[in-house]
Structures are given as C-alpha cells and as structure tokens.
PDB file of C-alpha atoms in Angstrom:
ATOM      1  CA  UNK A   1       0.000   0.000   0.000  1.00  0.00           C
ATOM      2  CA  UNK A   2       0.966   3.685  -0.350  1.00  0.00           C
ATOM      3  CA  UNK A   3       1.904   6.212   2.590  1.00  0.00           C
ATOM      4  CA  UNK A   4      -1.264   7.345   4.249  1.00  0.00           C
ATOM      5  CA  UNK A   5      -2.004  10.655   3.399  1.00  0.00           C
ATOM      6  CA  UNK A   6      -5.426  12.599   5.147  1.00  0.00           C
ATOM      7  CA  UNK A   7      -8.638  13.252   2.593  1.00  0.00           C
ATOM      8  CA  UNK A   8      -9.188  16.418   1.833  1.00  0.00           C
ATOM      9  CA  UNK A   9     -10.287  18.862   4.997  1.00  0.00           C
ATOM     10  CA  UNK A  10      -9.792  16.001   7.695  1.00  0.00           C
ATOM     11  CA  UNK A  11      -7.973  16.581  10.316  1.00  0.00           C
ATOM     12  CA  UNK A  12      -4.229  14.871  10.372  1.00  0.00           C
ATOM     13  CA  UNK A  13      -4.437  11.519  12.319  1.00  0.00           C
ATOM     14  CA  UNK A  14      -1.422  11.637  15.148  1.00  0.00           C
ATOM     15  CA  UNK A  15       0.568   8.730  16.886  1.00  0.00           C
ATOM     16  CA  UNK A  16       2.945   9.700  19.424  1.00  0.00           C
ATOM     17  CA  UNK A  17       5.722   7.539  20.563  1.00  0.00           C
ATOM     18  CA  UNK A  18       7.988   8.072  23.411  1.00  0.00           C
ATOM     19  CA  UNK A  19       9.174   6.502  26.328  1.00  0.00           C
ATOM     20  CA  UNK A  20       9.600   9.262  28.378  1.00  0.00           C
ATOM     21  CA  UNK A  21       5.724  10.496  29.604  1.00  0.00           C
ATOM     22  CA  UNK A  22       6.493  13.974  30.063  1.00  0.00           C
ATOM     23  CA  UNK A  23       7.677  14.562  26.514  1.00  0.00           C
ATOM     24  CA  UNK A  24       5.289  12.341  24.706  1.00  0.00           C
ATOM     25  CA  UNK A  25       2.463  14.130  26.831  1.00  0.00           C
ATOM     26  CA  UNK A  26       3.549  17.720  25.989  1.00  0.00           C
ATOM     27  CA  UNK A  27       4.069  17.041  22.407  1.00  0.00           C
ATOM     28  CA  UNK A  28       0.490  15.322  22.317  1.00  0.00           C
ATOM     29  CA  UNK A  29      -0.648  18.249  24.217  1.00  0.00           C
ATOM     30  CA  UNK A  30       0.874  20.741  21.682  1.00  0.00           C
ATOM     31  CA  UNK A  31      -0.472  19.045  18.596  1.00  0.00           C
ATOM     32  CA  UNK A  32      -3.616  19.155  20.116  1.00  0.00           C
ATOM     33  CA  UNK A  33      -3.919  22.562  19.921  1.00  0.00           C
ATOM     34  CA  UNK A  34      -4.181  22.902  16.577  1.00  0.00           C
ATOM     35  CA  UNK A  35      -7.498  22.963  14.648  1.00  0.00           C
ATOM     36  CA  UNK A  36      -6.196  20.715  11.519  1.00  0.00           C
ATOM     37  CA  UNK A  37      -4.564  17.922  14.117  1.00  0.00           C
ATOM     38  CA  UNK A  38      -6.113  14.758  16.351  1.00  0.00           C
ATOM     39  CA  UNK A  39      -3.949  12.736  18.391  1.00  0.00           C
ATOM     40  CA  UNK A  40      -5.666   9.410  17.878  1.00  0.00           C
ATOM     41  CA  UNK A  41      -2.961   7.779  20.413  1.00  0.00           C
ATOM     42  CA  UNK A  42       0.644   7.402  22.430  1.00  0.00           C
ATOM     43  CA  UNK A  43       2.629   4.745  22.660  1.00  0.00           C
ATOM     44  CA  UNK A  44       5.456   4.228  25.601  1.00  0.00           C
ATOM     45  CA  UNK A  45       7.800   2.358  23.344  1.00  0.00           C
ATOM     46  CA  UNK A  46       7.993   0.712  19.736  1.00  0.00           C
ATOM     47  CA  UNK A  47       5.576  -2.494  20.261  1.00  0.00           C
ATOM     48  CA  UNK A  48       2.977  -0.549  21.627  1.00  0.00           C
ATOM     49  CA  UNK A  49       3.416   2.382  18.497  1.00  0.00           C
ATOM     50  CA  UNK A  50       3.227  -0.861  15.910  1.00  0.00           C
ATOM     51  CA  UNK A  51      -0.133  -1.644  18.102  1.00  0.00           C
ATOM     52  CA  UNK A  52      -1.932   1.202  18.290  1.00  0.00           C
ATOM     53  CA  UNK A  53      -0.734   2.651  14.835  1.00  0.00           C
ATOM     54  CA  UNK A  54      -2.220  -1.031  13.874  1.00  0.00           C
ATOM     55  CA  UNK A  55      -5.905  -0.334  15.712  1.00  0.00           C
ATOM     56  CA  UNK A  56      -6.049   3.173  14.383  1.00  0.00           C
ATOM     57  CA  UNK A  57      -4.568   4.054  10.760  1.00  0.00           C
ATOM     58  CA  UNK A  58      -2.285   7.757  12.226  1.00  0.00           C
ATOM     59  CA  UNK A  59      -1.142   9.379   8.749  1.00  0.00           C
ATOM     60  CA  UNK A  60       1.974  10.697  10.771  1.00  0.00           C
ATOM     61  CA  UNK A  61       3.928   8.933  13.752  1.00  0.00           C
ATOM     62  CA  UNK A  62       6.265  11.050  16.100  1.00  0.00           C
ATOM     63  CA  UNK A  63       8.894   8.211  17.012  1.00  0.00           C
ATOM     64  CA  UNK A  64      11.073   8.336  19.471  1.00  0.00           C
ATOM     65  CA  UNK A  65      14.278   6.548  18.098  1.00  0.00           C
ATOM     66  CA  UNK A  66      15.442   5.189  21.244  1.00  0.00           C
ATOM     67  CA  UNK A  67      12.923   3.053  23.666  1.00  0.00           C
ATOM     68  CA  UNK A  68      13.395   0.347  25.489  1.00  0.00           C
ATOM     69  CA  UNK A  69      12.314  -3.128  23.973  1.00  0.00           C
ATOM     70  CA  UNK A  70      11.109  -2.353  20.648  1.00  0.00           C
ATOM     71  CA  UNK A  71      13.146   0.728  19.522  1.00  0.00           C
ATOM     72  CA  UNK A  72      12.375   3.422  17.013  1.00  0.00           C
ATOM     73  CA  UNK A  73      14.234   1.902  14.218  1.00  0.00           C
ATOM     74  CA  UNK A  74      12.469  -1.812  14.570  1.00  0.00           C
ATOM     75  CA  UNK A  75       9.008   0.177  15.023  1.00  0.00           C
ATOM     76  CA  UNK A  76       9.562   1.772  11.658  1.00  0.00           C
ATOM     77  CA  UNK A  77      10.636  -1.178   9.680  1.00  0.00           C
ATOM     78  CA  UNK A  78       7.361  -3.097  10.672  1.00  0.00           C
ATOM     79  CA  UNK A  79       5.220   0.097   9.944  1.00  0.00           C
ATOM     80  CA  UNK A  80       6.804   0.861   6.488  1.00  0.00           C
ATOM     81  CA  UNK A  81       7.094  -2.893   5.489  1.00  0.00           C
ATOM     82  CA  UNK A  82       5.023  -3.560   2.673  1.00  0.00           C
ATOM     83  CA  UNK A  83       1.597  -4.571   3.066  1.00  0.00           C
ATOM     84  CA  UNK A  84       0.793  -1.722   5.971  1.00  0.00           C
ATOM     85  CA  UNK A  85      -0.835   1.617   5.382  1.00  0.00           C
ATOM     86  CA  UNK A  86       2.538   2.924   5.347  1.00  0.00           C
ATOM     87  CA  UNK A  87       1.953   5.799   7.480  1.00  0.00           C
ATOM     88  CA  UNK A  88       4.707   8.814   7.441  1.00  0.00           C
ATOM     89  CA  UNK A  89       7.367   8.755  10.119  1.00  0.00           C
ATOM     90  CA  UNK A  90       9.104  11.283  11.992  1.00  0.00           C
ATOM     91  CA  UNK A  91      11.688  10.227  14.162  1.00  0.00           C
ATOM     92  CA  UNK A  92      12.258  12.112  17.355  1.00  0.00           C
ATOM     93  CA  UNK A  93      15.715  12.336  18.971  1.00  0.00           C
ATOM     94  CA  UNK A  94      18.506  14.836  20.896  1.00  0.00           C
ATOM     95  CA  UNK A  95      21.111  14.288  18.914  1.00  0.00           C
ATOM     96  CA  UNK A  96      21.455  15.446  15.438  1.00  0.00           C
ATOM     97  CA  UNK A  97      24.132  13.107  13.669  1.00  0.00           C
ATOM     98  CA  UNK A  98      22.257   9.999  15.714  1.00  0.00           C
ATOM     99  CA  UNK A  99      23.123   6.891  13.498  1.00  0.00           C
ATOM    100  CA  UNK A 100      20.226   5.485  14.775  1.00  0.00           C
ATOM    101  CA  UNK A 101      18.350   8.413  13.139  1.00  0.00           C
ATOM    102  CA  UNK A 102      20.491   7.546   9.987  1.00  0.00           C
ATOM    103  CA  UNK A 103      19.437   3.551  10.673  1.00  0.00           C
ATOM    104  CA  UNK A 104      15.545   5.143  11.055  1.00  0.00           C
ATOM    105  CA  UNK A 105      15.740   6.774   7.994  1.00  0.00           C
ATOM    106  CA  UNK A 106      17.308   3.777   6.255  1.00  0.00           C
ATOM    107  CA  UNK A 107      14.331   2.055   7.740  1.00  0.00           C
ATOM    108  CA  UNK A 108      11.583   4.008   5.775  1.00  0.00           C
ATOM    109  CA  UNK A 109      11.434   6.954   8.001  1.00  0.00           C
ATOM    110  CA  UNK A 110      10.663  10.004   6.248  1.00  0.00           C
ATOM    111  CA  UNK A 111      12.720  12.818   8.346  1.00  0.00           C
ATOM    112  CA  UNK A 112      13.415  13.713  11.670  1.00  0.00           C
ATOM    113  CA  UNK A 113      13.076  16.699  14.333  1.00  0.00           C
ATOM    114  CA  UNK A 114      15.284  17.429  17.600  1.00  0.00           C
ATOM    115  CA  UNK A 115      13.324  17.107  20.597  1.00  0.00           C
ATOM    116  CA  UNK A 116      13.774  20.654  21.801  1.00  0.00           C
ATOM    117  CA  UNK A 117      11.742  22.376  18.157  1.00  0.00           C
ATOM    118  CA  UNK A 118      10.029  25.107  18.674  1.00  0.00           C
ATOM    119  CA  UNK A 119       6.156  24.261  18.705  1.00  0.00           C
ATOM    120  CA  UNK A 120       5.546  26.284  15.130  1.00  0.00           C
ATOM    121  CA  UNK A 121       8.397  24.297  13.577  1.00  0.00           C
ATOM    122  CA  UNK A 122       6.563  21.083  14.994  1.00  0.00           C
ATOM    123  CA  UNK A 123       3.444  21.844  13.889  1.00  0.00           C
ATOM    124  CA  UNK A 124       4.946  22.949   9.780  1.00  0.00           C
ATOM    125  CA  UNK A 125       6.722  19.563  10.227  1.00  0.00           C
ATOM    126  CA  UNK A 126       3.758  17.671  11.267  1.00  0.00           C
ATOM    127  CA  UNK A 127       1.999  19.217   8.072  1.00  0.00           C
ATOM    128  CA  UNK A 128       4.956  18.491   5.473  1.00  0.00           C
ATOM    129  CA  UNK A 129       5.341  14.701   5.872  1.00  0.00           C
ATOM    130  CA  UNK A 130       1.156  14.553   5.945  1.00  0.00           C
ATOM    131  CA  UNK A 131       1.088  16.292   2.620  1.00  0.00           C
ATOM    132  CA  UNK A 132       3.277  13.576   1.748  1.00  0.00           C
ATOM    133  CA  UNK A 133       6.726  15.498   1.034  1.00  0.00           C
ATOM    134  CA  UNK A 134      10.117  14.198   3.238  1.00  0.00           C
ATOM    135  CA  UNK A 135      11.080  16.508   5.795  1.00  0.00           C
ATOM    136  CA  UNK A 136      14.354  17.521   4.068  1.00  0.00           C
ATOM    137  CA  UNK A 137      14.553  21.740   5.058  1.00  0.00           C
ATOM    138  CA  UNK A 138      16.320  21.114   7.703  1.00  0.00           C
ATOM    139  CA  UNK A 139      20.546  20.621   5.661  1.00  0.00           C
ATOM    140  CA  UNK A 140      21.431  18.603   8.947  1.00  0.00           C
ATOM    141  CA  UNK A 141      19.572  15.926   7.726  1.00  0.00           C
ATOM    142  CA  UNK A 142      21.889  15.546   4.664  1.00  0.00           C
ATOM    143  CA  UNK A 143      24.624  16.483   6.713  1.00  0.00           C
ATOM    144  CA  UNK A 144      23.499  12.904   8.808  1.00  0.00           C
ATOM    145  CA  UNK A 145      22.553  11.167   5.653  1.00  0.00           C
ATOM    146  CA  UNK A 146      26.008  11.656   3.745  1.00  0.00           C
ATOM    147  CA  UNK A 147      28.059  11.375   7.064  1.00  0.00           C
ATOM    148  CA  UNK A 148      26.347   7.887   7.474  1.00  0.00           C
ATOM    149  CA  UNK A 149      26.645   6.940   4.211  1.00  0.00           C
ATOM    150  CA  UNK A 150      30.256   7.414   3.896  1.00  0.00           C
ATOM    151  CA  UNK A 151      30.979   5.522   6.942  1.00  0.00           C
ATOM    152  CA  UNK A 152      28.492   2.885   5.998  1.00  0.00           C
ATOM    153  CA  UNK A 153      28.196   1.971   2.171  1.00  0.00           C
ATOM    154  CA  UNK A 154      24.994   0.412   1.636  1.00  0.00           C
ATOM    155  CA  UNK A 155      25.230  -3.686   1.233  1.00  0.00           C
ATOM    156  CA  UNK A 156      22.320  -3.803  -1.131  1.00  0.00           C
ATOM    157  CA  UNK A 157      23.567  -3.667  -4.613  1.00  0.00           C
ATOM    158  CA  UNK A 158      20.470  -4.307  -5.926  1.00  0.00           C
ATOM    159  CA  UNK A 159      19.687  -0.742  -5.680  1.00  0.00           C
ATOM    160  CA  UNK A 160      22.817   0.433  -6.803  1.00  0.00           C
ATOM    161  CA  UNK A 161      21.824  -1.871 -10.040  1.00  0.00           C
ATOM    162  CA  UNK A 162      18.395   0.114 -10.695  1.00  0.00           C
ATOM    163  CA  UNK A 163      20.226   3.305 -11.441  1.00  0.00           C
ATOM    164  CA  UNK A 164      20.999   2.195 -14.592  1.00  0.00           C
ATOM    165  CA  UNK A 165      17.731   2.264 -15.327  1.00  0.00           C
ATOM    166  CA  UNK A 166      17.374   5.759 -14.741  1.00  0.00           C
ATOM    167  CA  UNK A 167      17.336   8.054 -17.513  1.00  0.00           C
ATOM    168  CA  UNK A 168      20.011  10.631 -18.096  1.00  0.00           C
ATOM    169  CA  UNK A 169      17.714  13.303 -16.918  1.00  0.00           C
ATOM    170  CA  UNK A 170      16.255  11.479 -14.567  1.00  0.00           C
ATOM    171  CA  UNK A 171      19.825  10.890 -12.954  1.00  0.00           C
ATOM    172  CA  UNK A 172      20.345  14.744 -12.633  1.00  0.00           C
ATOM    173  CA  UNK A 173      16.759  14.664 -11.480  1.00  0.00           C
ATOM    174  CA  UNK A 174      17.729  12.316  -8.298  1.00  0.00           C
ATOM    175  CA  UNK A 175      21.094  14.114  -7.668  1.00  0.00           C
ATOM    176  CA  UNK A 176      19.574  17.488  -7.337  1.00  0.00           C
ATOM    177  CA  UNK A 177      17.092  15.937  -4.865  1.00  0.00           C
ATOM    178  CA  UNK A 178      19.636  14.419  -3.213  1.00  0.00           C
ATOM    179  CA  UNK A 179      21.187  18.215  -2.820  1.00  0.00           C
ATOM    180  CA  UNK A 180      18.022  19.490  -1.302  1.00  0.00           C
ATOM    181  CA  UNK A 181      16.788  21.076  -4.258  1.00  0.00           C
ATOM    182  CA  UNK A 182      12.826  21.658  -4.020  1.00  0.00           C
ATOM    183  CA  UNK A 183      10.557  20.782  -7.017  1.00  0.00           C
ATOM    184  CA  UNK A 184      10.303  24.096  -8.113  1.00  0.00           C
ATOM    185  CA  UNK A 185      14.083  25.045  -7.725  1.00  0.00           C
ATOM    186  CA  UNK A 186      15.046  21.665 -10.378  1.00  0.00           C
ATOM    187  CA  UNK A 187      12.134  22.948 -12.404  1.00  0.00           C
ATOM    188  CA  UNK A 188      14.095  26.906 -12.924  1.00  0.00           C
ATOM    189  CA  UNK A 189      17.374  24.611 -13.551  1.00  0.00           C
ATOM    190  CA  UNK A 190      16.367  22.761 -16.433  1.00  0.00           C
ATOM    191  CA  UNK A 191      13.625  25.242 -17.656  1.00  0.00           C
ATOM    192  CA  UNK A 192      11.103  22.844 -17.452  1.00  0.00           C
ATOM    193  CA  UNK A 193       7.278  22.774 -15.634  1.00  0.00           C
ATOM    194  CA  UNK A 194       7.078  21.667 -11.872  1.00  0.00           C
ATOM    195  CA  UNK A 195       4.976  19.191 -13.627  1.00  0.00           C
ATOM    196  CA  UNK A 196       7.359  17.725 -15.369  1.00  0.00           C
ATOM    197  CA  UNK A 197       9.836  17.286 -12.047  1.00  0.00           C
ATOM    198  CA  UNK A 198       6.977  15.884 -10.277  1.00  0.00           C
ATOM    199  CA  UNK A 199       6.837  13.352 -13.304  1.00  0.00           C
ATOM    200  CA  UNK A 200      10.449  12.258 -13.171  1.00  0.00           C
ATOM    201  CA  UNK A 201      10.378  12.222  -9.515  1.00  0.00           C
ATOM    202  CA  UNK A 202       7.651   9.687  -9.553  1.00  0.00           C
ATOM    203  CA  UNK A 203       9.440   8.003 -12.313  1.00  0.00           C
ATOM    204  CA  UNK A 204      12.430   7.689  -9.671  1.00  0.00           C
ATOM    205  CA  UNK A 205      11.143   6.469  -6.702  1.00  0.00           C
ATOM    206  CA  UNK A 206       8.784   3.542  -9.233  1.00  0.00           C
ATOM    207  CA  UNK A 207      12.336   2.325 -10.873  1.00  0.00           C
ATOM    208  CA  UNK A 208      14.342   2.146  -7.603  1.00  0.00           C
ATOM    209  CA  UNK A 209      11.819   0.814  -5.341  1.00  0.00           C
ATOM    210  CA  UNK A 210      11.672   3.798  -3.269  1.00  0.00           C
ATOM    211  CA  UNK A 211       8.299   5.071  -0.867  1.00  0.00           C
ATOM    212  CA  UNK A 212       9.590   9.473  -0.728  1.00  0.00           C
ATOM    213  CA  UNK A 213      12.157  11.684  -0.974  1.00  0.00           C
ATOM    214  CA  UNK A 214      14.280  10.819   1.676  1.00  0.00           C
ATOM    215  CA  UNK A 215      14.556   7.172   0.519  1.00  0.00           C
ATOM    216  CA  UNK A 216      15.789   8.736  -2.518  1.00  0.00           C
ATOM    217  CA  UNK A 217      18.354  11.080  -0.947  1.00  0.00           C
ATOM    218  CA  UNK A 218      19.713   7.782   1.466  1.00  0.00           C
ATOM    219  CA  UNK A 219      20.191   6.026  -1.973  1.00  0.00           C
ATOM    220  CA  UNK A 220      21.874   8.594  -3.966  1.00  0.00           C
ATOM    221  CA  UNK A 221      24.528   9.037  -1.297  1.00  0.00           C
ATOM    222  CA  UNK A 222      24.621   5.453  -0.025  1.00  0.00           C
ATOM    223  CA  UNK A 223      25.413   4.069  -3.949  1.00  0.00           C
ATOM    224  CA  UNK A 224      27.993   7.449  -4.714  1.00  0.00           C
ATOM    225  CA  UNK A 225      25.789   8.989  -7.089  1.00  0.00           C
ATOM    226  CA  UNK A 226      26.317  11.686  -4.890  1.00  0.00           C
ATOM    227  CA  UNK A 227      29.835  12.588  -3.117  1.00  0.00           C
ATOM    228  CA  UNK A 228      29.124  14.684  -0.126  1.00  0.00           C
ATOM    229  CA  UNK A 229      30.306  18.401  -0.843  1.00  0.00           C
ATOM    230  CA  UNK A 230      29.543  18.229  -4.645  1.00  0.00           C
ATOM    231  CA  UNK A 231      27.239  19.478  -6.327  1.00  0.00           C
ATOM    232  CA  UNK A 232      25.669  19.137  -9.847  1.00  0.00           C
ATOM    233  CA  UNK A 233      26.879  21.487 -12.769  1.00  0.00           C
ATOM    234  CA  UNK A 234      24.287  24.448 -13.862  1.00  0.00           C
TER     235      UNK A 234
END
C-alpha cells in the first residue's frame, strides 16, 4: 500500500511515541492545539506504536528513536514494510548526527526533528510529511545522511543496479534531490514545468523501489551517485 495521506479537509491523524511520559504528553498536548490535528494515540515504546498505529490508521507517527524493547528503528521497519498503510514517520531524537536516526531513515522513516523544536516548527513539520513530502529543510539531515553513508556503504547492490535504469535526466533529477533542491528550484534549472519534475520524480522512486524523498536522498549518497560536498553542474 501507499503512505497514508489525510482526505481532503480532515484533520491529520497523530501517533505519538515516546518513552519518556512527560515529553510524549507535551508534544500530544501541543499538537492538540491545533485545529487541523487529532492525536488518535501514544505509545510508551515501539511495540505498543506498531499496536496502536495497527488499531487506528495515524497518517503521521512522532517516534522516538530510542525506547526500550522495541526501539524506534524496529518500530519503523514493521510500519513501512510492505503490506501496511505505510503511514509517514518522523523520528524524534537529541542528537542530530544519531546513526540510529540515519538507521531510522534507512528504515523508511521520512525525516526527523530534535526534541527541543520550537512548537511552530513542529506543527509545519507535522503538516509536510502529511502532505506527503520528506522533511528535508532542515541541511542537517543531509549532513546525517552523507556522514552515514560514507561511513556505511549500503550492502544492497540491488539498488545500486536500478540506477541504470534511470534516464540521463532522470539521474540529474535524483542528484539534485539528493542536494536538497525543491521541485520548483530543479524545475528553474532545467527550464522545465514543476509538472514535469513531479513526473520524473515519480518516475524515480517507481524504478528504484523507493516510498519518498528521503529514501531517494539515502540512496543517492549510499550508492555514490552523490559525493558529499559536490554538487551538480548548472
């Protein structure tokens, strides 16, 4: 199944998971303040998030990445494996270059936010990854993503394979993304429509097996399509 994403004018469906009560109870408390949010349920660690995320379809989890038992990494695999709704997944954490954010992320999570964001920046984030775009503003999360990378080339050639079947265009497509480049930013590069980025974007994540953008910005670095520091020629 695809990511969940809300209908039209309902309100976004909320898990949050943490093990510590005080945060995941303030965070629920903040998202409840807002008009276009429910909190349909908290979770103390990762086996209870798979359960209630399970009993009530959230189209965005807040995950802790570090809880006892069932962590936020295992909790993610099993909600992003295919066959689930696939809800959207931001990790939670206090460190920014956390590999087990990078491991998370790997996992099918679709950004991440430190713990102490400011409550607007929580609530825009919230709203991103329901509209179903990755949560890629913030450049630490490249920073993680090609730090990781580096350190730990991905073991799956299989995806490294699929790029060949990329087109050349949609090879500079992926390595802008991979850059941080927003639809509309690759669209003034190559003079094209936003349409037509959206197209080859979609074309990208069918070919290599990919579920958003930041499963496409893990691959490009992990397989050395992109070297961290570089950048694609105007």
């Amino acid at each position: 199944m695809s990511a969940a994403t809300p209908s039209p004018g309902a309100p976004v469906r909320i898990v949050v998971a943490d093990d510590h009560q005080i945060v995941r109870n303030g965070f629920a408390g903040l998202l409840g303040t807002q008009p276009d949010f429910t909190v349909v349920g908290i979770a103390q660690d990762g086996a209870e998030a798979v359960r209630v995320c399970r009993q009530t379809s959230p189209d965005v989890i807040l995950m802790d990445v570090r809880m006892p038992g069932v962590d936020g990494i295992e909790a993610t695999r099993q909600l992003t494996s295919p066959g689930c709704d696939r809800p959207h997944i931001v990790i939670l954490t206090t460190f920014d270059l956390d590999e087990y954010v990078y491991d998370a992320l790997r996992a099918g999570a679709s950004g991440f936010l430190l713990k102490d964001v400011t409550a607007e920046q929580l609530f825009h984030a919230v709203r991103v990854i329901a509209a179903g775009e990755a949560l890629l503003a913030p450049t630490v999360t490249r920073r993680l993503i090609s730090e990781f990378a580096r350190q730990r080339p991905a073991t799956d050639s299989s995806r490294a394979a699929r790029l060949a079947t990329l087109t050349p265009r949609e090879t500079q497509v992926l390595r802008l993304v991979a850059e941080g480049l927003s639809n509309p930013e690759i669209a003034a590069r190559f003079t094209v429509t936003e349409e037509t980025v959206k197209t080859h974007v979609s074309r990208i994540l069918a070919k290599l097996g990919l579920r958003d953008r930041t499963q496409a910005v893990v691959t490009a670095y992990e397989t050395g399509l992109v070297v961290p520091g570089s950048r694609e020629p105007g």
